[in-house]
Amino acid sequence: MWDRLKRLFSGSAKSPRRSAAQFNTRRGNQSDERVLPYWSQRTPLADSAEARFSYLGNGVSHEAADLATDAELLKKLELPVVETGNQLAEAIGFSPKRLKRLAVHSAQTRSCNYFYFTVPKRSGGERLLAAPRPQIDACCRWILREILDKISIHPAAHGFAKGKSIKSNAEIHTQQQVIVNLDLLDFFPAIEFRRVRGLFESLGYNGQIATLLALLTTEASREPVPSPAGTLWAATGPRHLPQGACSSPSISNLICRALDRRLSGLCRSLSWNYSRYADDLTFSASAVAGQRVGYMLHRIRGIVREEGFQVNESKTRVQRPSQAQTVTGLVVNDGVSVSRSTVRMLRAILHNASLHGLESQNRDNHPHFAAWLEGMIGHVVNVDPQHGVKLQRQFRQLKKQQVSHNHE
């Protein structure tokens, strides 16, 4: 032993340090087989062209390598059968490189897929909206047209549904003894990436395609952050449905199918009526069933919470026949109608405009006042033709009057 130590310190013997090959030799194996570091080990997926889609960002990629597709279910639902990221890119009309760049998630990025801006809420405060840039908008429109529009929503959903409107939503609750209005708090932000990915997986898409579709239709709220390399857009929370994307309303309706089914079943068992317009939930009942308002509210809150949402308690209302009962802005005491105050306001604007000109009535400095006024009148025509047609006739006369005045 002493002779060995003497040789080591005198340099007469080589250091016993093992080479990289010796260090990586499997224990118990006498061959020269090497164990590659984990970052260099390859799977069949990594050797394929789909390796570019196996990682799409931190926290969102753990199912991106899954290529097990339920093709039979997709065919049954008449949805496009795409099994790889390359196929999805080709179907949308982008290169795989461009699609990944649009989909990949990053906590900080130099550019983002949305323009962010705020608009004032009627109840106070501001609402953050996100307007999609052209390329992400093209992806969302393809997803809406080829996938989302082909899936049925629950009959209780009236918002963003073909053939339905705020009028059809209100008609369910006419001439009732009690009407209960509830609002879901932060509706779109509550529908996060994992729920959207689960929706696409439930349709038959594999983990990679579901991840890509969910990434293309969700986004994290972002704020600009200055840095030495320039302005970065930093995520301020998890990815969720953006308000402004054309696909968000349809996805929210599909996500809410379980909520609508459970609330409809509850109301049916207790002789109540139920409908939902986006984040507005409306319940109504006759005199006898309406005596259980407290119990209904308790059950509704529980179901809403279990389905991943939260009731905005500040907007909960219980309406009786002694007041103007409104559902999504329409009066439903005796049939569906626009509020009297709205009709009186439009009459006053048209009358004063005929005397002093249309622009004199734009007291809120609306950038497109004439178009806004025409839209409001069209809304009255759709809901209450008896009053709406008269207003429409007055508006047309006003436009002719303006044209003749401009020619003089």
JSON list of N, CA and C in Angstrom, two decimals, residues 342-407:
[
{"chain": "A", "resi": 342, "resn": "THR", "atom": "N", "xyz": [-84.92, 53.03, -23.28]},
{"chain": "A", "resi": 342, "resn": "THR", "atom": "CA", "xyz": [-84.14, 52.95, -24.52]},
{"chain": "A", "resi": 342, "resn": "THR", "atom": "C", "xyz": [-84.94, 53.50, -25.70]},
{"chain": "A", "resi": 343, "resn": "VAL", "atom": "N", "xyz": [-86.21, 53.12, -25.79]},
{"chain": "A", "resi": 343, "resn": "VAL", "atom": "CA", "xyz": [-87.06, 53.61, -26.89]},
{"chain": "A", "resi": 343, "resn": "VAL", "atom": "C", "xyz": [-87.22, 55.13, -26.80]},
{"chain": "A", "resi": 344, "resn": "ARG", "atom": "N", "xyz": [-87.45, 55.66, -25.59]},
{"chain": "A", "resi": 344, "resn": "ARG", "atom": "CA", "xyz": [-87.59, 57.11, -25.42]},
{"chain": "A", "resi": 344, "resn": "ARG", "atom": "C", "xyz": [-86.31, 57.84, -25.80]},
{"chain": "A", "resi": 345, "resn": "MET", "atom": "N", "xyz": [-85.16, 57.28, -25.44]},
{"chain": "A", "resi": 345, "resn": "MET", "atom": "CA", "xyz": [-83.88, 57.91, -25.79]},
{"chain": "A", "resi": 345, "resn": "MET", "atom": "C", "xyz": [-83.71, 57.99, -27.30]},
{"chain": "A", "resi": 346, "resn": "LEU", "atom": "N", "xyz": [-84.03, 56.90, -28.02]},
{"chain": "A", "resi": 346, "resn": "LEU", "atom": "CA", "xyz": [-83.88, 56.89, -29.47]},
{"chain": "A", "resi": 346, "resn": "LEU", "atom": "C", "xyz": [-84.85, 57.85, -30.13]},
{"chain": "A", "resi": 347, "resn": "ARG", "atom": "N", "xyz": [-86.06, 57.93, -29.64]},
{"chain": "A", "resi": 347, "resn": "ARG", "atom": "CA", "xyz": [-87.03, 58.89, -30.18]},
{"chain": "A", "resi": 347, "resn": "ARG", "atom": "C", "xyz": [-86.54, 60.32, -30.02]},
{"chain": "A", "resi": 348, "resn": "ALA", "atom": "N", "xyz": [-85.99, 60.62, -28.84]},
{"chain": "A", "resi": 348, "resn": "ALA", "atom": "CA", "xyz": [-85.50, 61.97, -28.57]},
{"chain": "A", "resi": 348, "resn": "ALA", "atom": "C", "xyz": [-84.34, 62.32, -29.49]},
{"chain": "A", "resi": 349, "resn": "ILE", "atom": "N", "xyz": [-83.42, 61.37, -29.70]},
{"chain": "A", "resi": 349, "resn": "ILE", "atom": "CA", "xyz": [-82.27, 61.63, -30.58]},
{"chain": "A", "resi": 349, "resn": "ILE", "atom": "C", "xyz": [-82.73, 61.91, -32.00]},
{"chain": "A", "resi": 350, "resn": "LEU", "atom": "N", "xyz": [-83.66, 61.11, -32.51]},
{"chain": "A", "resi": 350, "resn": "LEU", "atom": "CA", "xyz": [-84.14, 61.29, -33.88]},
{"chain": "A", "resi": 350, "resn": "LEU", "atom": "C", "xyz": [-84.89, 62.61, -34.03]},
{"chain": "A", "resi": 351, "resn": "HIS", "atom": "N", "xyz": [-85.70, 62.95, -33.05]},
{"chain": "A", "resi": 351, "resn": "HIS", "atom": "CA", "xyz": [-86.46, 64.21, -33.12]},
{"chain": "A", "resi": 351, "resn": "HIS", "atom": "C", "xyz": [-85.53, 65.42, -33.11]},
{"chain": "A", "resi": 352, "resn": "ASN", "atom": "N", "xyz": [-84.59, 65.45, -32.16]},
{"chain": "A", "resi": 352, "resn": "ASN", "atom": "CA", "xyz": [-83.66, 66.57, -32.07]},
{"chain": "A", "resi": 352, "resn": "ASN", "atom": "C", "xyz": [-82.72, 66.63, -33.27]},
{"chain": "A", "resi": 353, "resn": "ALA", "atom": "N", "xyz": [-82.35, 65.47, -33.80]},
{"chain": "A", "resi": 353, "resn": "ALA", "atom": "CA", "xyz": [-81.47, 65.44, -34.97]},
{"chain": "A", "resi": 353, "resn": "ALA", "atom": "C", "xyz": [-82.17, 66.02, -36.19]},
{"chain": "A", "resi": 354, "resn": "SER", "atom": "N", "xyz": [-83.49, 65.81, -36.30]},
{"chain": "A", "resi": 354, "resn": "SER", "atom": "CA", "xyz": [-84.23, 66.38, -37.44]},
{"chain": "A", "resi": 354, "resn": "SER", "atom": "C", "xyz": [-84.28, 67.90, -37.38]},
{"chain": "A", "resi": 355, "resn": "LEU", "atom": "N", "xyz": [-84.11, 68.47, -36.20]},
{"chain": "A", "resi": 355, "resn": "LEU", "atom": "CA", "xyz": [-84.15, 69.93, -36.02]},
{"chain": "A", "resi": 355, "resn": "LEU", "atom": "C", "xyz": [-82.77, 70.56, -36.05]},
{"chain": "A", "resi": 356, "resn": "HIS", "atom": "N", "xyz": [-81.77, 69.87, -35.46]},
{"chain": "A", "resi": 356, "resn": "HIS", "atom": "CA", "xyz": [-80.46, 70.48, -35.28]},
{"chain": "A", "resi": 356, "resn": "HIS", "atom": "C", "xyz": [-79.32, 69.71, -35.96]},
{"chain": "A", "resi": 357, "resn": "GLY", "atom": "N", "xyz": [-79.64, 68.62, -36.61]},
{"chain": "A", "resi": 357, "resn": "GLY", "atom": "CA", "xyz": [-78.59, 67.83, -37.25]},
{"chain": "A", "resi": 357, "resn": "GLY", "atom": "C", "xyz": [-78.16, 66.66, -36.38]},
{"chain": "A", "resi": 358, "resn": "LEU", "atom": "N", "xyz": [-77.70, 65.61, -37.05]},
{"chain": "A", "resi": 358, "resn": "LEU", "atom": "CA", "xyz": [-77.38, 64.37, -36.35]},
{"chain": "A", "resi": 358, "resn": "LEU", "atom": "C", "xyz": [-76.19, 64.54, -35.41]},
{"chain": "A", "resi": 359, "resn": "GLU", "atom": "N", "xyz": [-75.17, 65.25, -35.86]},
{"chain": "A", "resi": 359, "resn": "GLU", "atom": "CA", "xyz": [-73.96, 65.38, -35.04]},
{"chain": "A", "resi": 359, "resn": "GLU", "atom": "C", "xyz": [-74.21, 66.16, -33.76]},
{"chain": "A", "resi": 360, "resn": "SER", "atom": "N", "xyz": [-75.24, 66.98, -33.73]},
{"chain": "A", "resi": 360, "resn": "SER", "atom": "CA", "xyz": [-75.54, 67.72, -32.50]},
{"chain": "A", "resi": 360, "resn": "SER", "atom": "C", "xyz": [-75.96, 66.80, -31.36]},
{"chain": "A", "resi": 361, "resn": "GLN", "atom": "N", "xyz": [-76.39, 65.59, -31.69]},
{"chain": "A", "resi": 361, "resn": "GLN", "atom": "CA", "xyz": [-76.86, 64.64, -30.68]},
{"chain": "A", "resi": 361, "resn": "GLN", "atom": "C", "xyz": [-75.77, 63.68, -30.20]},
{"chain": "A", "resi": 362, "resn": "ASN", "atom": "N", "xyz": [-74.58, 63.81, -30.78]},
{"chain": "A", "resi": 362, "resn": "ASN", "atom": "CA", "xyz": [-73.46, 62.94, -30.39]},
{"chain": "A", "resi": 362, "resn": "ASN", "atom": "C", "xyz": [-72.78, 63.50, -29.16]},
{"chain": "A", "resi": 363, "resn": "ARG", "atom": "N", "xyz": [-73.45, 63.43, -28.04]},
{"chain": "A", "resi": 363, "resn": "ARG", "atom": "CA", "xyz": [-72.96, 64.05, -26.81]},
{"chain": "A", "resi": 363, "resn": "ARG", "atom": "C", "xyz": [-71.84, 63.25, -26.15]},
{"chain": "A", "resi": 364, "resn": "ASP", "atom": "N", "xyz": [-71.72, 61.99, -26.50]},
{"chain": "A", "resi": 364, "resn": "ASP", "atom": "CA", "xyz": [-70.64, 61.16, -25.94]},
{"chain": "A", "resi": 364, "resn": "ASP", "atom": "C", "xyz": [-69.45, 61.07, -26.88]},
{"chain": "A", "resi": 365, "resn": "ASN", "atom": "N", "xyz": [-69.47, 61.88, -27.96]},
{"chain": "A", "resi": 365, "resn": "ASN", "atom": "CA", "xyz": [-68.38, 61.89, -28.94]},
{"chain": "A", "resi": 365, "resn": "ASN", "atom": "C", "xyz": [-68.08, 60.50, -29.48]},
{"chain": "A", "resi": 366, "resn": "HIS", "atom": "N", "xyz": [-69.14, 59.81, -29.85]},
{"chain": "A", "resi": 366, "resn": "HIS", "atom": "CA", "xyz": [-68.97, 58.48, -30.44]},
{"chain": "A", "resi": 366, "resn": "HIS", "atom": "C", "xyz": [-68.31, 58.61, -31.81]},
{"chain": "A", "resi": 367, "resn": "PRO", "atom": "N", "xyz": [-67.25, 57.81, -32.08]},
{"chain": "A", "resi": 367, "resn": "PRO", "atom": "CA", "xyz": [-66.53, 57.98, -33.35]},
{"chain": "A", "resi": 367, "resn": "PRO", "atom": "C", "xyz": [-67.36, 57.63, -34.58]},
{"chain": "A", "resi": 368, "resn": "HIS", "atom": "N", "xyz": [-68.36, 56.75, -34.43]},
{"chain": "A", "resi": 368, "resn": "HIS", "atom": "CA", "xyz": [-69.22, 56.36, -35.54]},
{"chain": "A", "resi": 368, "resn": "HIS", "atom": "C", "xyz": [-70.68, 56.46, -35.07]},
{"chain": "A", "resi": 369, "resn": "PHE", "atom": "N", "xyz": [-71.09, 57.66, -34.81]},
{"chain": "A", "resi": 369, "resn": "PHE", "atom": "CA", "xyz": [-72.39, 57.87, -34.16]},
{"chain": "A", "resi": 369, "resn": "PHE", "atom": "C", "xyz": [-73.55, 57.40, -35.04]},
{"chain": "A", "resi": 370, "resn": "ALA", "atom": "N", "xyz": [-73.53, 57.71, -36.32]},
{"chain": "A", "resi": 370, "resn": "ALA", "atom": "CA", "xyz": [-74.63, 57.32, -37.21]},
{"chain": "A", "resi": 370, "resn": "ALA", "atom": "C", "xyz": [-74.76, 55.80, -37.28]},
{"chain": "A", "resi": 371, "resn": "ALA", "atom": "N", "xyz": [-73.62, 55.10, -37.37]},
{"chain": "A", "resi": 371, "resn": "ALA", "atom": "CA", "xyz": [-73.66, 53.63, -37.43]},
{"chain": "A", "resi": 371, "resn": "ALA", "atom": "C", "xyz": [-74.15, 53.06, -36.10]},
{"chain": "A", "resi": 372, "resn": "TRP", "atom": "N", "xyz": [-73.72, 53.67, -34.98]},
{"chain": "A", "resi": 372, "resn": "TRP", "atom": "CA", "xyz": [-74.19, 53.22, -33.66]},
{"chain": "A", "resi": 372, "resn": "TRP", "atom": "C", "xyz": [-75.70, 53.39, -33.55]},
{"chain": "A", "resi": 373, "resn": "LEU", "atom": "N", "xyz": [-76.22, 54.55, -33.98]},
{"chain": "A", "resi": 373, "resn": "LEU", "atom": "CA", "xyz": [-77.65, 54.81, -33.90]},
{"chain": "A", "resi": 373, "resn": "LEU", "atom": "C", "xyz": [-78.44, 53.84, -34.77]},
{"chain": "A", "resi": 374, "resn": "GLU", "atom": "N", "xyz": [-77.94, 53.58, -35.97]},
{"chain": "A", "resi": 374, "resn": "GLU", "atom": "CA", "xyz": [-78.62, 52.63, -36.86]},
{"chain": "A", "resi": 374, "resn": "GLU", "atom": "C", "xyz": [-78.61, 51.23, -36.27]},
{"chain": "A", "resi": 375, "resn": "GLY", "atom": "N", "xyz": [-77.49, 50.84, -35.61]},
{"chain": "A", "resi": 375, "resn": "GLY", "atom": "CA", "xyz": [-77.42, 49.54, -34.96]},
{"chain": "A", "resi": 375, "resn": "GLY", "atom": "C", "xyz": [-78.40, 49.42, -33.80]},
{"chain": "A", "resi": 376, "resn": "MET", "atom": "N", "xyz": [-78.53, 50.47, -33.01]},
{"chain": "A", "resi": 376, "resn": "MET", "atom": "CA", "xyz": [-79.48, 50.46, -31.89]},
{"chain": "A", "resi": 376, "resn": "MET", "atom": "C", "xyz": [-80.92, 50.32, -32.40]},
{"chain": "A", "resi": 377, "resn": "ILE", "atom": "N", "xyz": [-81.22, 51.02, -33.47]},
{"chain": "A", "resi": 377, "resn": "ILE", "atom": "CA", "xyz": [-82.57, 50.92, -34.04]},
{"chain": "A", "resi": 377, "resn": "ILE", "atom": "C", "xyz": [-82.80, 49.52, -34.60]},
{"chain": "A", "resi": 378, "resn": "GLY", "atom": "N", "xyz": [-81.80, 48.95, -35.27]},
{"chain": "A", "resi": 378, "resn": "GLY", "atom": "CA", "xyz": [-81.92, 47.58, -35.77]},
{"chain": "A", "resi": 378, "resn": "GLY", "atom": "C", "xyz": [-82.15, 46.59, -34.65]},
{"chain": "A", "resi": 379, "resn": "HIS", "atom": "N", "xyz": [-81.52, 46.83, -33.50]},
{"chain": "A", "resi": 379, "resn": "HIS", "atom": "CA", "xyz": [-81.73, 45.98, -32.33]},
{"chain": "A", "resi": 379, "resn": "HIS", "atom": "C", "xyz": [-83.18, 46.04, -31.87]},
{"chain": "A", "resi": 380, "resn": "VAL", "atom": "N", "xyz": [-83.76, 47.23, -31.85]},
{"chain": "A", "resi": 380, "resn": "VAL", "atom": "CA", "xyz": [-85.17, 47.37, -31.44]},
{"chain": "A", "resi": 380, "resn": "VAL", "atom": "C", "xyz": [-86.08, 46.69, -32.45]},
{"chain": "A", "resi": 381, "resn": "VAL", "atom": "N", "xyz": [-85.75, 46.81, -33.74]},
{"chain": "A", "resi": 381, "resn": "VAL", "atom": "CA", "xyz": [-86.56, 46.15, -34.78]},
{"chain": "A", "resi": 381, "resn": "VAL", "atom": "C", "xyz": [-86.57, 44.64, -34.58]},
{"chain": "A", "resi": 382, "resn": "ASN", "atom": "N", "xyz": [-85.43, 44.08, -34.25]},
{"chain": "A", "resi": 382, "resn": "ASN", "atom": "CA", "xyz": [-85.32, 42.64, -34.06]},
{"chain": "A", "resi": 382, "resn": "ASN", "atom": "C", "xyz": [-86.10, 42.15, -32.85]},
{"chain": "A", "resi": 383, "resn": "VAL", "atom": "N", "xyz": [-86.08, 42.93, -31.78]},
{"chain": "A", "resi": 383, "resn": "VAL", "atom": "CA", "xyz": [-86.73, 42.51, -30.54]},
{"chain": "A", "resi": 383, "resn": "VAL", "atom": "C", "xyz": [-88.20, 42.91, -30.50]},
{"chain": "A", "resi": 384, "resn": "ASP", "atom": "N", "xyz": [-88.47, 44.14, -30.89]},
{"chain": "A", "resi": 384, "resn": "ASP", "atom": "CA", "xyz": [-89.83, 44.69, -30.77]},
{"chain": "A", "resi": 384, "resn": "ASP", "atom": "C", "xyz": [-90.18, 45.42, -32.07]},
{"chain": "A", "resi": 385, "resn": "PRO", "atom": "N", "xyz": [-90.59, 44.70, -33.11]},
{"chain": "A", "resi": 385, "resn": "PRO", "atom": "CA", "xyz": [-90.85, 45.31, -34.42]},
{"chain": "A", "resi": 385, "resn": "PRO", "atom": "C", "xyz": [-91.87, 46.44, -34.38]},
{"chain": "A", "resi": 386, "resn": "GLN", "atom": "N", "xyz": [-92.85, 46.37, -33.49]},
{"chain": "A", "resi": 386, "resn": "GLN", "atom": "CA", "xyz": [-93.89, 47.40, -33.43]},
{"chain": "A", "resi": 386, "resn": "GLN", "atom": "C", "xyz": [-93.29, 48.79, -33.21]},
{"chain": "A", "resi": 387, "resn": "HIS", "atom": "N", "xyz": [-92.36, 48.90, -32.26]},
{"chain": "A", "resi": 387, "resn": "HIS", "atom": "CA", "xyz": [-91.70, 50.17, -32.02]},
{"chain": "A", "resi": 387, "resn": "HIS", "atom": "C", "xyz": [-90.51, 50.38, -32.97]},
{"chain": "A", "resi": 388, "resn": "GLY", "atom": "N", "xyz": [-89.86, 49.31, -33.33]},
{"chain": "A", "resi": 388, "resn": "GLY", "atom": "CA", "xyz": [-88.64, 49.43, -34.12]},
{"chain": "A", "resi": 388, "resn": "GLY", "atom": "C", "xyz": [-88.88, 49.94, -35.52]},
{"chain": "A", "resi": 389, "resn": "VAL", "atom": "N", "xyz": [-89.95, 49.51, -36.18]},
{"chain": "A", "resi": 389, "resn": "VAL", "atom": "CA", "xyz": [-90.22, 49.94, -37.56]},
{"chain": "A", "resi": 389, "resn": "VAL", "atom": "C", "xyz": [-90.45, 51.44, -37.62]},
{"chain": "A", "resi": 390, "resn": "LYS", "atom": "N", "xyz": [-91.13, 52.00, -36.65]},
{"chain": "A", "resi": 390, "resn": "LYS", "atom": "CA", "xyz": [-91.36, 53.46, -36.62]},
{"chain": "A", "resi": 390, "resn": "LYS", "atom": "C", "xyz": [-90.04, 54.21, -36.49]},
{"chain": "A", "resi": 391, "resn": "LEU", "atom": "N", "xyz": [-89.19, 53.74, -35.60]},
{"chain": "A", "resi": 391, "resn": "LEU", "atom": "CA", "xyz": [-87.89, 54.38, -35.43]},
{"chain": "A", "resi": 391, "resn": "LEU", "atom": "C", "xyz": [-87.06, 54.26, -36.70]},
{"chain": "A", "resi": 392, "resn": "GLN", "atom": "N", "xyz": [-87.13, 53.11, -37.36]},
{"chain": "A", "resi": 392, "resn": "GLN", "atom": "CA", "xyz": [-86.37, 52.90, -38.58]},
{"chain": "A", "resi": 392, "resn": "GLN", "atom": "C", "xyz": [-86.83, 53.84, -39.68]},
{"chain": "A", "resi": 393, "resn": "ARG", "atom": "N", "xyz": [-88.14, 54.08, -39.78]},
{"chain": "A", "resi": 393, "resn": "ARG", "atom": "CA", "xyz": [-88.69, 55.00, -40.77]},
{"chain": "A", "resi": 393, "resn": "ARG", "atom": "C", "xyz": [-88.20, 56.42, -40.51]},
{"chain": "A", "resi": 394, "resn": "GLN", "atom": "N", "xyz": [-88.18, 56.82, -39.23]},
{"chain": "A", "resi": 394, "resn": "GLN", "atom": "CA", "xyz": [-87.69, 58.15, -38.88]},
{"chain": "A", "resi": 394, "resn": "GLN", "atom": "C", "xyz": [-86.21, 58.31, -39.23]},
{"chain": "A", "resi": 395, "resn": "PHE", "atom": "N", "xyz": [-85.44, 57.28, -39.01]},
{"chain": "A", "resi": 395, "resn": "PHE", "atom": "CA", "xyz": [-84.01, 57.35, -39.29]},
{"chain": "A", "resi": 395, "resn": "PHE", "atom": "C", "xyz": [-83.76, 57.48, -40.80]},
{"chain": "A", "resi": 396, "resn": "ARG", "atom": "N", "xyz": [-84.51, 56.75, -41.60]},
{"chain": "A", "resi": 396, "resn": "ARG", "atom": "CA", "xyz": [-84.34, 56.85, -43.05]},
{"chain": "A", "resi": 396, "resn": "ARG", "atom": "C", "xyz": [-84.69, 58.25, -43.55]},
{"chain": "A", "resi": 397, "resn": "GLN", "atom": "N", "xyz": [-85.75, 58.82, -43.00]},
{"chain": "A", "resi": 397, "resn": "GLN", "atom": "CA", "xyz": [-86.13, 60.18, -43.38]},
{"chain": "A", "resi": 397, "resn": "GLN", "atom": "C", "xyz": [-85.03, 61.17, -42.98]},
{"chain": "A", "resi": 398, "resn": "LEU", "atom": "N", "xyz": [-84.43, 60.93, -41.83]},
{"chain": "A", "resi": 398, "resn": "LEU", "atom": "CA", "xyz": [-83.35, 61.79, -41.36]},
{"chain": "A", "resi": 398, "resn": "LEU", "atom": "C", "xyz": [-82.15, 61.72, -42.31]},
{"chain": "A", "resi": 399, "resn": "LYS", "atom": "N", "xyz": [-81.82, 60.54, -42.79]},
{"chain": "A", "resi": 399, "resn": "LYS", "atom": "CA", "xyz": [-80.69, 60.38, -43.72]},
{"chain": "A", "resi": 399, "resn": "LYS", "atom": "C", "xyz": [-80.98, 61.09, -45.04]},
{"chain": "A", "resi": 400, "resn": "LYS", "atom": "N", "xyz": [-82.21, 60.99, -45.55]},
{"chain": "A", "resi": 400, "resn": "LYS", "atom": "CA", "xyz": [-82.57, 61.69, -46.77]},
{"chain": "A", "resi": 400, "resn": "LYS", "atom": "C", "xyz": [-82.47, 63.20, -46.57]},
{"chain": "A", "resi": 401, "resn": "GLN", "atom": "N", "xyz": [-82.90, 63.63, -45.40]},
{"chain": "A", "resi": 401, "resn": "GLN", "atom": "CA", "xyz": [-82.85, 65.06, -45.08]},
{"chain": "A", "resi": 401, "resn": "GLN", "atom": "C", "xyz": [-81.40, 65.57, -45.07]},
{"chain": "A", "resi": 402, "resn": "GLN", "atom": "N", "xyz": [-80.50, 64.75, -44.54]},
{"chain": "A", "resi": 402, "resn": "GLN", "atom": "CA", "xyz": [-79.09, 65.13, -44.48]},
{"chain": "A", "resi": 402, "resn": "GLN", "atom": "C", "xyz": [-78.47, 65.17, -45.89]},
{"chain": "A", "resi": 403, "resn": "VAL", "atom": "N", "xyz": [-78.84, 64.18, -46.73]},
{"chain": "A", "resi": 403, "resn": "VAL", "atom": "CA", "xyz": [-78.30, 64.14, -48.09]},
{"chain": "A", "resi": 403, "resn": "VAL", "atom": "C", "xyz": [-78.72, 65.36, -48.87]},
{"chain": "A", "resi": 404, "resn": "SER", "atom": "N", "xyz": [-80.01, 65.72, -48.80]},
{"chain": "A", "resi": 404, "resn": "SER", "atom": "CA", "xyz": [-80.50, 66.90, -49.51]},
{"chain": "A", "resi": 404, "resn": "SER", "atom": "C", "xyz": [-79.87, 68.17, -48.98]},
{"chain": "A", "resi": 405, "resn": "HIS", "atom": "N", "xyz": [-79.61, 68.21, -47.67]},
{"chain": "A", "resi": 405, "resn": "HIS", "atom": "CA", "xyz": [-78.98, 69.39, -47.07]},
{"chain": "A", "resi": 405, "resn": "HIS", "atom": "C", "xyz": [-77.52, 69.53, -47.54]},
{"chain": "A", "resi": 406, "resn": "ASN", "atom": "N", "xyz": [-76.83, 68.41, -47.71]},
{"chain": "A", "resi": 406, "resn": "ASN", "atom": "CA", "xyz": [-75.45, 68.46, -48.17]},
{"chain": "A", "resi": 406, "resn": "ASN", "atom": "C", "xyz": [-75.31, 68.89, -49.62]},
{"chain": "A", "resi": 407, "resn": "HIS", "atom": "N", "xyz": [-76.38, 68.64, -50.45]},
{"chain": "A", "resi": 407, "resn": "HIS", "atom": "CA", "xyz": [-76.35, 69.00, -51.86]},
{"chain": "A", "resi": 407, "resn": "HIS", "atom": "C", "xyz": [-76.65, 70.48, -52.06]}
]
